[in-house]
Structures are given as structure tokens and as C-alpha cells.
Coordinates of C-alpha atoms in Angstrom, one line a residue:
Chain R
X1 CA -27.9 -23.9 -17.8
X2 CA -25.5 -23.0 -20.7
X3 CA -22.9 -25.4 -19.4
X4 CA -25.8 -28.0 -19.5
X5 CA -26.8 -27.4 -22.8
X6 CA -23.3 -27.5 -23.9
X7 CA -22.7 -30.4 -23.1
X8 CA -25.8 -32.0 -24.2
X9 CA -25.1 -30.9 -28.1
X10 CA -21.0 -32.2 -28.0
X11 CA -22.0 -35.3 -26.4
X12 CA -24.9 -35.2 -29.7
X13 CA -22.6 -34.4 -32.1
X14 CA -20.0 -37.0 -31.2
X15 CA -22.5 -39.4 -31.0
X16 CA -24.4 -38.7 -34.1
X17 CA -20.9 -39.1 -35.9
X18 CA -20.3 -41.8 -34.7
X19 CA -23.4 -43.7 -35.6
X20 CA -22.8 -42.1 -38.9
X21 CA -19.1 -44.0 -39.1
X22 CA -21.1 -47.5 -37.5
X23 CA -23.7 -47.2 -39.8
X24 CA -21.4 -47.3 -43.1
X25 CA -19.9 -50.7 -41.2
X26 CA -23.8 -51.6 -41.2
X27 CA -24.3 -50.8 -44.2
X28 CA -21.2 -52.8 -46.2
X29 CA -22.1 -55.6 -43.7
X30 CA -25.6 -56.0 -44.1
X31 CA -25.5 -55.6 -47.9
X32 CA -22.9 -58.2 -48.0
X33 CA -24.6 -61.1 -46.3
X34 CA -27.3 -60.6 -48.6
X35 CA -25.3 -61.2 -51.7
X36 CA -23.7 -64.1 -50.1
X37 CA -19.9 -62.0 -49.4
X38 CA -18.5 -61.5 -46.0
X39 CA -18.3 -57.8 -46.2
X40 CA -15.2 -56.1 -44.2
X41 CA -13.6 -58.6 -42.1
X42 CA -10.1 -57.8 -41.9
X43 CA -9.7 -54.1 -39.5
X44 CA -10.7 -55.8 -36.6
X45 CA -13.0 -58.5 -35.1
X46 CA -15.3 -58.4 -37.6
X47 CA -14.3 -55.9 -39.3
X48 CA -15.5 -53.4 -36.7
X49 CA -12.3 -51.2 -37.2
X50 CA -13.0 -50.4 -40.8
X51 CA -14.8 -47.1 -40.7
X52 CA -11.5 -46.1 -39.1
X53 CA -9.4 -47.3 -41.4
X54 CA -11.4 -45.7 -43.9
X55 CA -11.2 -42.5 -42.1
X56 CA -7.5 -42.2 -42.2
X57 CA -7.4 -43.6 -45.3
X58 CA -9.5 -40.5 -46.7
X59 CA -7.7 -37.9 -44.5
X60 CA -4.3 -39.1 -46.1
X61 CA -5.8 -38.7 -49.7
X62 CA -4.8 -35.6 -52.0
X63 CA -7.6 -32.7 -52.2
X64 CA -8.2 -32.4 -56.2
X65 CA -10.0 -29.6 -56.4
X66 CA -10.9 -29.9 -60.8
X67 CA -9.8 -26.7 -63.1
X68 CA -13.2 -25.7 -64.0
X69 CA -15.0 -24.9 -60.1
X70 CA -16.7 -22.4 -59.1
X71 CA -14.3 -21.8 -56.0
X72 CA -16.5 -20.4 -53.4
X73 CA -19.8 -22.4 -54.0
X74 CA -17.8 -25.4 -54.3
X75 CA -15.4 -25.2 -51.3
X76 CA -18.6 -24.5 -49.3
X77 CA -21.2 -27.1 -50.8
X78 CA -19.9 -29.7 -48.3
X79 CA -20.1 -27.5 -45.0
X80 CA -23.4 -26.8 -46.3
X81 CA -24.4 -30.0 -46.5
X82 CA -23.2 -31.1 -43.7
X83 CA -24.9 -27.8 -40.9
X84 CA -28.2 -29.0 -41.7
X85 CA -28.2 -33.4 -41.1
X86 CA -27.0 -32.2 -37.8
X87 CA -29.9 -29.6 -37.0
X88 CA -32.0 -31.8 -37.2
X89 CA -30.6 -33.6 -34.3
X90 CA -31.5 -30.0 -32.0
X91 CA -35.2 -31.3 -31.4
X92 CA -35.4 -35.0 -31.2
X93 CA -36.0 -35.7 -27.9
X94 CA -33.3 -39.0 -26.9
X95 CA -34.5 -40.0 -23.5
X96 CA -36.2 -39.5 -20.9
X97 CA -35.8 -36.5 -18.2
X98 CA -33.3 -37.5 -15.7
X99 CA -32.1 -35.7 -12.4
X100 CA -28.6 -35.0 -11.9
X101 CA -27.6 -33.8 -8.8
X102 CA -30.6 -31.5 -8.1
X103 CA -31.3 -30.3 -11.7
X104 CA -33.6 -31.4 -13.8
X105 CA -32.2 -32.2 -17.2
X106 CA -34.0 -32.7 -20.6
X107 CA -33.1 -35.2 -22.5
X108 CA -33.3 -33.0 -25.8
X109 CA -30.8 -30.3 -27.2
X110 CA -33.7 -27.8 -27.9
X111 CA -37.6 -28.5 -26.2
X112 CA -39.0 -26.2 -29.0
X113 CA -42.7 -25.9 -29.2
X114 CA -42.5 -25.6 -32.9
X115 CA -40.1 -28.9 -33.3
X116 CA -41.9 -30.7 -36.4
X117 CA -41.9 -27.1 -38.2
X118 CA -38.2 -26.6 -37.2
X119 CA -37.5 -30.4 -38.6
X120 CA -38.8 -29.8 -41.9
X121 CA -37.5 -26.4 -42.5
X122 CA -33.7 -27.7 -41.6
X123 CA -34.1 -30.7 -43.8
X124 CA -35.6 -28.9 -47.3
X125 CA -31.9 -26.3 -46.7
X126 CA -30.3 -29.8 -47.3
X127 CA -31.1 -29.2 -51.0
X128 CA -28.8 -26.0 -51.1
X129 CA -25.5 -28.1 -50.5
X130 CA -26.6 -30.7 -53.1
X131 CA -27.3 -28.3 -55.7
X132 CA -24.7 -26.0 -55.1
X133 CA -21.9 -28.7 -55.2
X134 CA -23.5 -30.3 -58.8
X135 CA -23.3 -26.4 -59.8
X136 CA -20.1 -25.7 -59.4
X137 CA -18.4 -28.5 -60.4
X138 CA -18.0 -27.9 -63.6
X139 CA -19.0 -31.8 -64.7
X140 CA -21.9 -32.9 -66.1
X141 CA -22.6 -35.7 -64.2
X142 CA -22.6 -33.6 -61.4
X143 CA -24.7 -30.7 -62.8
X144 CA -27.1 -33.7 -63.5
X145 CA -27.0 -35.4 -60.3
X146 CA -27.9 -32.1 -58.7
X147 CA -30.7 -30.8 -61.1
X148 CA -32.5 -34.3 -60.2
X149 CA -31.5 -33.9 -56.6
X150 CA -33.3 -30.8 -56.4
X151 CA -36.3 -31.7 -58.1
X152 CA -36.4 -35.0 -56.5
X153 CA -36.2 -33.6 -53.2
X154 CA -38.6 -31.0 -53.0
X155 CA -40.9 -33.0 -54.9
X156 CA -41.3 -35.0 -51.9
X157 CA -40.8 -32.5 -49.8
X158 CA -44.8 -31.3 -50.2
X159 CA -45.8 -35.2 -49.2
X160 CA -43.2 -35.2 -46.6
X161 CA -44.9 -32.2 -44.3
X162 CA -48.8 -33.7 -45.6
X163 CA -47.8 -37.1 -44.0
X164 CA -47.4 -35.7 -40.8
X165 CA -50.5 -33.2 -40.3
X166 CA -52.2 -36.2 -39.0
X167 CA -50.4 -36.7 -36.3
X168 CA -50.1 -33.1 -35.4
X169 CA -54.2 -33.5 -35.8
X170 CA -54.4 -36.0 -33.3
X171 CA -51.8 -34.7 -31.0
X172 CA -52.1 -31.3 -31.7
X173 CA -49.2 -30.1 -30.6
X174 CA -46.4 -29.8 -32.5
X175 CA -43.6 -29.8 -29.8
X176 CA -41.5 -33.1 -30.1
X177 CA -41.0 -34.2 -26.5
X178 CA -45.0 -33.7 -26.3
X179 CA -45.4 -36.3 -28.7
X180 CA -43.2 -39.0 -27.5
X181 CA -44.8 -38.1 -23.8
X182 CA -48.3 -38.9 -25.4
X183 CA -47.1 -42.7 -26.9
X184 CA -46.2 -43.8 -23.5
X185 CA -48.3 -46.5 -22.2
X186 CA -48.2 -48.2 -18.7
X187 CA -50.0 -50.9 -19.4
X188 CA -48.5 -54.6 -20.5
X189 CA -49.3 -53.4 -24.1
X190 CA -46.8 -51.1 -24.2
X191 CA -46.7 -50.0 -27.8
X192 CA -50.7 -49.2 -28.2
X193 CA -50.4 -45.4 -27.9
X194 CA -47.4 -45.6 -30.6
X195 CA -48.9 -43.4 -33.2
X196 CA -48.0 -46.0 -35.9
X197 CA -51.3 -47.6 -35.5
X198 CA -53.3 -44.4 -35.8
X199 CA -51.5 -43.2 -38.7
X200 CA -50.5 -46.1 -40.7
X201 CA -50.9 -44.8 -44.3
X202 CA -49.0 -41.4 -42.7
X203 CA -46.5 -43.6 -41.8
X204 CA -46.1 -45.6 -45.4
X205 CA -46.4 -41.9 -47.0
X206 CA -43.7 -40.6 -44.2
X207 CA -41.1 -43.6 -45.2
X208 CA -41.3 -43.3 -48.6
X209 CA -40.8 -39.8 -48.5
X210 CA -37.7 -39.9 -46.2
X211 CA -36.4 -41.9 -48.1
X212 CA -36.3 -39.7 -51.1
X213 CA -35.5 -36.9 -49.4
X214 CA -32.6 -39.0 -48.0
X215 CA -31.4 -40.0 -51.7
X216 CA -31.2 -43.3 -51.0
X217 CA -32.1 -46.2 -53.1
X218 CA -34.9 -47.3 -54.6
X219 CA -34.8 -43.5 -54.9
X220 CA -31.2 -42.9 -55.6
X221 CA -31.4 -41.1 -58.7
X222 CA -29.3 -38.1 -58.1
X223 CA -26.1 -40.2 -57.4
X224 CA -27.0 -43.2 -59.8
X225 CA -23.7 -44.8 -60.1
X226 CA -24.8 -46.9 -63.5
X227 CA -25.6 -43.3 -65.0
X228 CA -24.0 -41.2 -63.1
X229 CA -20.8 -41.7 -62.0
X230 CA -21.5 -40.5 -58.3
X231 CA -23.9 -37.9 -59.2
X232 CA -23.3 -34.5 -57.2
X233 CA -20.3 -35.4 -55.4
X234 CA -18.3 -37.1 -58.5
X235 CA -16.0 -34.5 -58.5
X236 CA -15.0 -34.1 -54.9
X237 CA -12.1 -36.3 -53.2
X238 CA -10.8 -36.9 -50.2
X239 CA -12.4 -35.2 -47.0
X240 CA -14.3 -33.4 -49.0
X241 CA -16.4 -36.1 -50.6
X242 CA -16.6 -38.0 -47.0
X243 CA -18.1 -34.7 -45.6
X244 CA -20.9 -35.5 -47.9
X245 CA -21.0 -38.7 -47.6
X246 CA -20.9 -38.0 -43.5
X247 CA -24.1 -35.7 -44.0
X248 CA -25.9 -38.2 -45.9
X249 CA -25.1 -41.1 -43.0
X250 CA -26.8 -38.6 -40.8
X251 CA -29.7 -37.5 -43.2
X252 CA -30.6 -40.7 -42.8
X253 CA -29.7 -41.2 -38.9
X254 CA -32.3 -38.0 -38.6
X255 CA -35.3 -39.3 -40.4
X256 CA -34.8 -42.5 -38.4
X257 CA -34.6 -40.3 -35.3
X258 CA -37.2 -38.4 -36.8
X259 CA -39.4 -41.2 -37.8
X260 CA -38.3 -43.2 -34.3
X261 CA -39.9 -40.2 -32.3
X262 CA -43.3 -39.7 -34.3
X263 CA -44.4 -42.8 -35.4
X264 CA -42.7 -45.7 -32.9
X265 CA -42.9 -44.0 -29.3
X266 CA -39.2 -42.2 -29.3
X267 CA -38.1 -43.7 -26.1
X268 CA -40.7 -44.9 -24.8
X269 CA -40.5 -48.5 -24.0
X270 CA -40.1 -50.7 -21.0
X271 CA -37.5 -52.6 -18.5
X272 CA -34.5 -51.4 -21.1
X273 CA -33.3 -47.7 -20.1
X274 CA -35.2 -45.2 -22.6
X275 CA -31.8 -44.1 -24.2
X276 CA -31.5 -47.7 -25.3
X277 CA -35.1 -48.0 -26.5
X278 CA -34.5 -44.8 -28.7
X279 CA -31.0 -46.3 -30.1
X280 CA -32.6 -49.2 -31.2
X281 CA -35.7 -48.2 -32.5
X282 CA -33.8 -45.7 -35.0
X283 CA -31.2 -48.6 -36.0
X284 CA -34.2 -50.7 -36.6
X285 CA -35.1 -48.0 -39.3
X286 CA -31.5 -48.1 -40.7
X287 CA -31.9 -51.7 -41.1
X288 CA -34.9 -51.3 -43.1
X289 CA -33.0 -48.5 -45.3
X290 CA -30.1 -51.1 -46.0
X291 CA -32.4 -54.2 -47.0
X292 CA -34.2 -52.1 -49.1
X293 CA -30.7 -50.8 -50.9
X294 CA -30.3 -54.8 -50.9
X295 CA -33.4 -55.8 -52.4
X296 CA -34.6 -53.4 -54.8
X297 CA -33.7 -52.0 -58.5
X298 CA -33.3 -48.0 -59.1
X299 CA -36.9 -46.6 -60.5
X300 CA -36.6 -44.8 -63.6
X301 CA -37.0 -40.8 -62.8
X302 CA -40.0 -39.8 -65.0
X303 CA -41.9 -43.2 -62.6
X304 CA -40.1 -41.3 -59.5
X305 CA -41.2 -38.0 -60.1
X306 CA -45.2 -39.0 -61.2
X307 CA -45.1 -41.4 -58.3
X308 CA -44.6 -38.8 -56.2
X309 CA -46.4 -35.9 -58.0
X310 CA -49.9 -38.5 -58.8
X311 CA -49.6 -41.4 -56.2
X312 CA -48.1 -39.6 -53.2
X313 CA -49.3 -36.3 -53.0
X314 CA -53.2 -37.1 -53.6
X315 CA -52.8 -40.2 -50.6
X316 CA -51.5 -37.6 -48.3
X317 CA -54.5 -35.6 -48.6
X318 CA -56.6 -38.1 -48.2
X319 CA -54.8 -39.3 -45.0
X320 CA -54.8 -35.7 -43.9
X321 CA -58.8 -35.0 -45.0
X322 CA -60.1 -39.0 -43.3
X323 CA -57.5 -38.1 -40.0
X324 CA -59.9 -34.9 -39.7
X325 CA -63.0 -36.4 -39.6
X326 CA -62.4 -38.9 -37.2
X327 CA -60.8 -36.7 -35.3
X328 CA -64.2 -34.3 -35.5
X329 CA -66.5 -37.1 -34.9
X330 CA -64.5 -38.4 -32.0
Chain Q
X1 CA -36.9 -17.7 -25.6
X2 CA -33.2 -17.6 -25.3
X3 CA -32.8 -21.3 -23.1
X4 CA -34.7 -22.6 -26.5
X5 CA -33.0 -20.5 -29.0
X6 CA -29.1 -20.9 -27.8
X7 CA -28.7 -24.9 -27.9
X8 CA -29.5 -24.5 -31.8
X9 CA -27.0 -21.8 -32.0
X10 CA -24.6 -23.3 -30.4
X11 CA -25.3 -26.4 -31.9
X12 CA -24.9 -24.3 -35.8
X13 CA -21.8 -23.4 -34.7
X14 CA -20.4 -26.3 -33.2
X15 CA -21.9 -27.9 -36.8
X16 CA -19.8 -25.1 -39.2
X17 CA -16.7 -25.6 -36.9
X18 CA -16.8 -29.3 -37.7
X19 CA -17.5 -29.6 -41.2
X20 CA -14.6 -26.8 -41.8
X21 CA -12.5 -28.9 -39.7
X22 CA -13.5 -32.2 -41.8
X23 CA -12.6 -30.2 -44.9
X24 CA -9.5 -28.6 -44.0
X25 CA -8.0 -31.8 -43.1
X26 CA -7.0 -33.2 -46.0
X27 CA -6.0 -30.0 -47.2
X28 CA -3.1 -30.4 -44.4
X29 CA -2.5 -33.4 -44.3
X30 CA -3.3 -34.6 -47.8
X31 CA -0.3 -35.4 -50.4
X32 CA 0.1 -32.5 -52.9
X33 CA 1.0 -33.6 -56.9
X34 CA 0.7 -31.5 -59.7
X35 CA 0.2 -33.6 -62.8
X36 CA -1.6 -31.9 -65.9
X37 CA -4.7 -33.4 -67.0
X38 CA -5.4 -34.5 -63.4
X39 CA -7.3 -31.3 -62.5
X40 CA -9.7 -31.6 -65.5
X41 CA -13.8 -33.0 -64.9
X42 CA -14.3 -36.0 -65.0
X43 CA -15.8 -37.6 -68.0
X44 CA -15.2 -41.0 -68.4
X45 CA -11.6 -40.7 -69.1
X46 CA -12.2 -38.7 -72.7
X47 CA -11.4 -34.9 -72.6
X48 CA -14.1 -33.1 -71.7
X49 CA -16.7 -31.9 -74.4
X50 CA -18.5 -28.1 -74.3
X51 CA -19.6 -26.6 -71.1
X52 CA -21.8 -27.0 -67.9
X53 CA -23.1 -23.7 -67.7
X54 CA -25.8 -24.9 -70.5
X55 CA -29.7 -23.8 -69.8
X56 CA -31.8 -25.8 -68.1
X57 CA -34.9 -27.5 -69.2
X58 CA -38.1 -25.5 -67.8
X59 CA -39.6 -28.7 -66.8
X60 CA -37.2 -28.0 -63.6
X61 CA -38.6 -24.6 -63.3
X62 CA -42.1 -26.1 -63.2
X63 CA -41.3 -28.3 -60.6
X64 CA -39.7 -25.7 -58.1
X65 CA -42.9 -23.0 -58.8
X66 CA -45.4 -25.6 -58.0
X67 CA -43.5 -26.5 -54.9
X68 CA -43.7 -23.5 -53.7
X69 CA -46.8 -23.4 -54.1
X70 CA -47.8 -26.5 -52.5
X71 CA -45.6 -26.4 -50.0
X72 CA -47.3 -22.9 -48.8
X73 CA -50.4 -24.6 -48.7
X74 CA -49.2 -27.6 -46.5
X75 CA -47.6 -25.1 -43.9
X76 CA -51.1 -23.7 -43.6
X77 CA -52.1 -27.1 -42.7
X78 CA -50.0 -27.1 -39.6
X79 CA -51.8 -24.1 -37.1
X80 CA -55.4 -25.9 -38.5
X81 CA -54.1 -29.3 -37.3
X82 CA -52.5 -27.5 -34.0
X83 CA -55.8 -26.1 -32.7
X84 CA -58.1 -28.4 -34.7
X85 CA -59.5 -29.3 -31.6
X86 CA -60.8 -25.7 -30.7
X87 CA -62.3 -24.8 -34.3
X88 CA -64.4 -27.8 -34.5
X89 CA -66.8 -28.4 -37.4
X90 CA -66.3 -24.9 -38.1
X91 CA -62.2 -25.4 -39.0
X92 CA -63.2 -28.7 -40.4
X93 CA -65.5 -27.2 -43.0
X94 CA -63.1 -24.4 -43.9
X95 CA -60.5 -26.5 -44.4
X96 CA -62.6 -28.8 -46.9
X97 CA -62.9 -25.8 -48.6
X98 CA -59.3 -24.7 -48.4
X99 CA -58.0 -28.3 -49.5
X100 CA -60.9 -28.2 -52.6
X101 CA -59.4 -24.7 -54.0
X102 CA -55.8 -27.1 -53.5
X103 CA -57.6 -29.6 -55.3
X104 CA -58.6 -27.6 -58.2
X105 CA -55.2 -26.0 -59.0
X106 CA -53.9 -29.5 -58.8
X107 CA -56.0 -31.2 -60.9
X108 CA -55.6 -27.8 -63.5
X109 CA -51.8 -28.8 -63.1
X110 CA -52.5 -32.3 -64.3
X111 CA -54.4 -31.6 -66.9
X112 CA -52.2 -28.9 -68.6
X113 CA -49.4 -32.2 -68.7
X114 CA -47.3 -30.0 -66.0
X115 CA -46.3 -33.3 -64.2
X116 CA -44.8 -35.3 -67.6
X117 CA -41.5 -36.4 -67.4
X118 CA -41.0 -37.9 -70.8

């Protein structure tokens, strides 16, 4: 059992990483097509090599650590950052229960029956790494970048855990693998039990708060590179700064996972093998992430943080409030 | 308890391993040059001007209290919507309540301009 378990979080990890190192290829690819460039093209056939090359470009790269840190808080900001993205990872259920030779395996890290709780609590420690890097940096971009990092994300944070109550109302259950069991459908209409369709405002509210809480654009205000410089991380280099920029690839891989599994079915889906369903589904969500980077302007923070505060938070009760009563009257 | 509870440990410490081992490796293998203004902040290319370690504006400070308060109030959302289905009207009706009494400390919030960001 311990052996199993084992090897189910390595094989997690390795492959969480490397969606991470894919998704920056993605990412520069994506974004380039839209403005009309080629993005990386030379490390390999279409540039498929690059986040390798950038890898050992960034391990060969000097370690400035500036004269002004904090040593302890800044040396550890990145590990920090880095424990919880992967957490996350513990509950999300990634396929469906196979059998291998006699034993039944589960096709998730963890089965907890509190999973959603356990989600939400790893992501808000995120903000610890953030702040303490901006902190101790001695920079005052950075000390910015992490002051609106922090407010920014736990701003959201109390729209974040609303959007999902409704779900939990109509499931109620609050166990993961539970969830993604309920979606499935046999019929030819296999997507009608996704819990999209149920909760589509939750599921507006839920995107627009992960994407806050991921720091990513149009919400990118803590790392704003026209204000900026790079925010929190301006003055790390080298492995240090890809270790952060590592936890944010898989931030983002987690609320895709995350969203993937609540809203779109996890992997529930037909003819293709569930692992494949759930791999897709979740790229599909780090596609979305990228065109918006590619389409829209930064918001200005005072419209960020009242858009969340007055727009958000008041929708999410209402969402949570109209989910009840239907739910009573049903 | 403990088939639940050990993947996530294991999985912490496979996590804290890593990033240490991400880290560390430029510190090996990185090059080393001392140069003197190299090490200083960053601003832009200028020398740096006065010190981080400036206070804060309390606007921060607002945001972070009321977050915890809200955010309490959301986590006792979550064993309501769990067993939802057991309470019934009765749950429903309480919870009106419980999201009014939200309501009013929101709205108390707004009106005292704790929310302005200009």
C-alpha cells in the first residue's frame, strides 16, 4: 500500500513538472501566433526542445543573491512557494480506478473526504511564499509586487471558496473522487451531469477567481512588468526565480486540474481512456489562460480590487443563496 | 486515517526535497563573480534611494481583517452545504439568517468607504 502510494505521487510530481516545462512552450507558442511571430522554433521540431534549453540555461546562470535580503525568509520564499502548487495535486482525482494485478488502485494521491477544504486551504498558504519573497528583498518593486499580491489574493480568496458551496450543495459531499463519480453519464449525452450546467454563474465566479489567485493576466498586478519590473520575484535569478516561476506553471496546472474535476466531469468522458480525457480537459483550461494573456489589457488595481470586493463577492452569494432554494424545492 | 494522511506527507516531502534541490542547483553549478555594485536592488539602474522596511498603508490592513472575517463565514458555509440535504427548510432558513447578519456587516463595510482604493 505504501509502495503504491509511492509511486502514485513521483509518477505525479514528474508529471506535473513536466506539464509545468510544456506549458511555458504553450504559452510562448500560443501567444506568438496571435501577434503574428513564430514563437520558439529553433530547439527542436518546433521548438519543442526549448523549455530544456531554457532549463540548463537557468541552471548554468550565477545565484545573485542582492546585499540588502533578509537571508532566511528569502532563501526560503521560493521552496515555499513552490510545497504548496504541488499539494494541491494530493486530491485531484486523474483517472479512473484501474486493477493491477489483483489490487485495486485509485487513481488519486490522497481519496480525502474533506478534498475541496484541503484544496483551498493549500492554495491561500501560496500567499506566504509571495509575500515573504517581496519582504525580504530589500527592492521596492518587490515589496510592492507582494503587498498587491497579498491583497489581491486573498481578496479573491473569500469568492473563490463561495463559488464552490453550490456544488458542494448539490453534491453534498465534499470528497473529490465523489464528485467526478457523480458527472459521469452513460448515456449518448455524455457531458449532461457535468456540473458546469448546474452551476454556470459558480463557474464564471470560479474562473475569474482562479485566475487571480493564479496572478495571471488580466489580473497580473503583482508582477506587472510595465510598473513593476517583475514584481515579487525581480530580485531573484537563476534557479531561484524559475522555482517561482515553476510554482506559478503549476498554480495554474492546479486550478485547471482543479477546475477540470468540479465543473467539466474530471475524467469522465467516453471511447478515449479517462487519463486522456482528464489531460485534455485541464489543457483546454490552459489554453483559455493563454488567449486571455493574448487578448486582454492589465486592469488598473483600485477596478481589481472593487471588482472583486463589490461585483464578485455579492454574485457569489447570490449563486450560493438561489443554489439553495432550488435545491430545497427540488 | 493514516492510508489518507501519508500520501500527502510523503507527497510534502517529496515537494521540500525538490524545490531545495531546484534551488541548490545553481548554487553548484552556477558561475561565481564578485563585481561591486552587482549585489545592490535593483532600481532601474540608479543607486538605490531610502529603504524598504517603510510602513505600510492601513488600507492593506483593512483588507487582510475583513478577509478573515469573511473567509470564516464562508468556511461555515461548507458543513451547511454538506448535509443541506438533512436540515431541510430548517438549515435553509437559518442560513438566510446567517448570510443576512453577513450581509449587514458587508453592506456596514461599504458604507464606511472600507473598500476604496483611490
Amino acid at each position: 500500500m505504501i509502495l503504491i502510494s509511492s509511486v502514485k505521487v513521483i509518477v505525479v510530481v514528474v508529471a506535473v513538472l513536466t506539464g509545468c516545462a510544456w506549458s511555458t512552450w504553450l504559452e510562448r507558442k500560443v501567444v506568438g501566433h496571435m501577434q503574428h511571430r513564430m514563437g520558439p522554433t529553433f530547439a527542436g521540431p518546433y521548438g519543442l526542445l526549448q523549455p530544456i534549453a531554457d532549463f540548463i540555461k537557468l541552471i548554468f546562470k550565477e545565484d545573485i543573491v542582492p546585499s540588502g535580503v533578509e537571508r532566511v525568509a528569502y532563501g526560503l520564499a521560493p521552496v515555499l512557494s513552490f510545497i504548496p502548487a504541488m499539494l494541491v495535486f494530493a486530491v485531484v482525482p486523474f483517472a479512473a480506478d484501474a486493477t493491477l494485478f489483483g489490487h485495486e488502485i485509485k487513481m488519486v494521491i490522497s481519496d480525502l473526504n474533506i478534498g475541496i477544504l484541503f484544496v483551498f486551504a493549500v492554495t491561500s498558504l501560496g500567499v506566504y511564499g509571495l509575500v515573504m519573497a517581496g519582504w525580504s528583498s530589500g527592492s521596492k518593486y518587490s515589496l510592492l509586487g507582494s503587498l498587491r499580491a497579498s491583497a489581491q489574493m486573498i481578496s479573491y480568496e473569500v469568492s473563490y471558496g463561495l463559488s464552490i458551496v453550490g456544488i458542494v450543495l448539490i453534491a453534498n459531499t465534499l470528497s473529490l473522487r465523489e464528485l467526478v463519480e457523480m458527472q459521469g453519464s452513460d448515456s449518448i449525452w455524455f457531458f449532461s451531469n457535468w456540473f458546469v450546467f448546474k452551476q454556470p454563474l459558480g463557474f464564471l465566479l470560479y474562473l475569474t477567481c482562479a485566475i487571480a489567485e493564479t496572478n495571471r493576466l488580466p489580473f497580473d498586478m503583482p508582477e506587472a512588468e510595465s510598473e513593476l519590473v517583475a514584481g515579487y520575484h525581480t530580485e531573484y535569478s537563476s534557479m531561484r526565480f524559475a522555482t517561482f516561476f515553476v510554482s506559478e506553471y503549476a498554480n495554474m496546472l492546479a486550478v485547471s486540474a482543479v477546475g477540470a474535476t468540479l465543473f467539466f466531469g474530471g475524467w469522465q468522458g467516453p471511447y478515449l481512456p479517462s487519463i486522456v480525457w482528464f489531460i485534455l480537459k485541464v489543457f483546454c483550461f490552459m489554453f483559455f489562460y493563454i488567449w486571455l494573456r493574448g487578448t486582454f489589457p492589465r486592469f488598473r488595481y483600485d477596478q481589481l480590487m472593487s471588482f472583486g470586493w463589490k461585483v464578485l463577492f455579492p454574485l457569489a452569494l447570490l449563486n450560493v443563496i438561489v443554489t439553495a432554494a432550488f435545491v430545497m424545492l427540488d | 486515517m493514516f492510508e489518507t494522511l501519508y500520501p500527502i506527507l510523503f507527497l510534502v516531502v517529496v515537494a521540500a526535497v525538490l524545490a531545495v534541490a531546484l534551488v541548490s542547483m545553481s548554487l553548484i553549478f552556477g558561475r561565481r563573480t564578485r563585481m561591486g555594485k552587482k549585489t545592490e536592488p535593483y532600481e532601474c539602474g540608479m543607486t538605490p534611494v531610502g529603504t524598504t522596511k517603510n510602513p505600510v498603508p492601513v488600507k492593506f490592513y483593512m483588507v487582510a481583517i475583513l478577509f478573515i472575517l469573511f473567509d470564516i463565514e464562508v468556511i461555515f458555509l461548507y458543513p451547511w452545504a454538506v448535509i443541506s440535504n438533512k436540515l431541510g427548510t430548517f438549515g435553509f432558513i437559518e442560513m438566510i439568517v446567517f448570510i443576512i447578519i453577513l450581509l449587514v456587516g458587508y453592506f456596514y463595510i461599504l458604507g464606511r468607504g472600507a473598500l476604496k482604493w483611490d
